[in-house]
Amino acid sequence: MKRTATVLAALLLAAGCSNGNSNSSGGSSSNTPGVTDNSILIGSHQPLTGPAAAGYSEIAPATKAYFDYVNANGGVYGRKITYKYLDDGYNPANTQQVVRQLVLQDKVFAILNGLGTPTHTGVLDFLKTNRVPDLFVASGSRTWNQPDKYPGTFGFNPDYTVEGKILATYVKQTYAGKKACFLGQDDDFGRDSLAGVEKVLGPVATKQTYVVTNPNVGPQMGAFKAAACDVVILASIPGFTALSIGTAAKIGFKPQFVVSNVGSDPSTLTKTLGAAAPLLEGLVAAGYLPLDTDESNPWIQLYKKVNTQYNGNAAFDNNVVYGMSVGYLFVQALQAAGKDLTRDKLTEAVQKGGFTGPGSVPLRFSAQDHSGYAGEQITKLTGGKASYLGTPFTTDDADGAVTAFTGAAAVPPQNGIPTAQ
């Protein structure tokens, strides 16, 4: 009996040690998963294949390229960043599998920029249970901004309700008296966007949804044509933006399309539409990062240099700009967390805020706000090139006004790498 009790006590002690190592968030970097004296392992789920791969598959390689650039210049406190991103095909069931692998088998320190509203929603509770920092989600869902429920999760994109309000304000001012309609993805992406649009415009004339597993928007475009919609606001990923514009043209329907930032990269849409790319002329969208074609912008100059040296000189578009901007912000967060890196210290550093970067509007991080960028600026595509119009705008996801932001944009450090604040 005594021997059995002794063995049981030993087993319990061993189990306790194992659990502490796998889920540690306090303590020191010496017992933090994914962290050694000279390395940091982080992970992500990305749609490298599937319905969202067009454009989005470029993001994680661009983030990795920025990390490789930082690593070549000494890393962060002497640690090199290893970024392991796995393909989930934009399928929520796959997302759960790959995130479990990253956390339980690979023992990553954090999840970075997991992409997709329907995909990432399904892993929030798992990441919370395992106390894994969940940083800069690649989606504007308001779900990420729940500090009390998900203290380790933080957004990056402006939330879709904020974006909806800004796009709708432009529609209200520019197309006064015109009939506005809405097509959105059948999840929080579409619902949050519609909520913002209708806060400004009131109920739209006609609203439709799509599901990513059905690449046919003929019925939706037909309904808009029958309703004589003058403006169609799209909360869509790039493939469905292109489908909507192409399908509308086939049935002789020519509204003004106004598109969410996440579905409006001109290079991606041009490739997808092919010979029909001229249909993009006049497309209205919004953005918050420097545009890939702005050669005079110091951030674009930095990212092009990194892209050439560490990303195989890949085609340079706004997805690459996005991916490198995420990488820059994550390096800032690591710097702010300090040399003795732990999961708690990383989360505390992000909540403290104070980060600057390429965005035209501020980041909102605080203990009470885990959303990302605070607003957007309207863009218009002319001659195959998007340009910003007017000034950036900020607002909230409630009933606050949409107001112009006039703060100065930050510039990158001379070597393109943030330093500890």
XYZ file of C-alpha atoms in Angstrom, residues 159 161-163 165 199 364 374 394-402:
17
model
C -13.278 45.658 -37.248
C -18.528 47.252 -38.233
C -16.109 50.184 -38.137
C -15.337 49.538 -41.795
C -19.717 52.635 -41.129
C -25.944 52.214 -38.675
C -6.293 50.692 -30.310
C -9.010 52.223 -35.537
C -11.962 56.577 -37.354
C -15.110 55.504 -35.529
C -16.370 52.874 -33.092
C -18.526 49.800 -33.539
C -21.468 51.472 -31.798
C -23.185 54.750 -32.641
C -20.189 57.088 -32.532
C -19.586 59.526 -35.365
C -17.280 58.820 -38.290
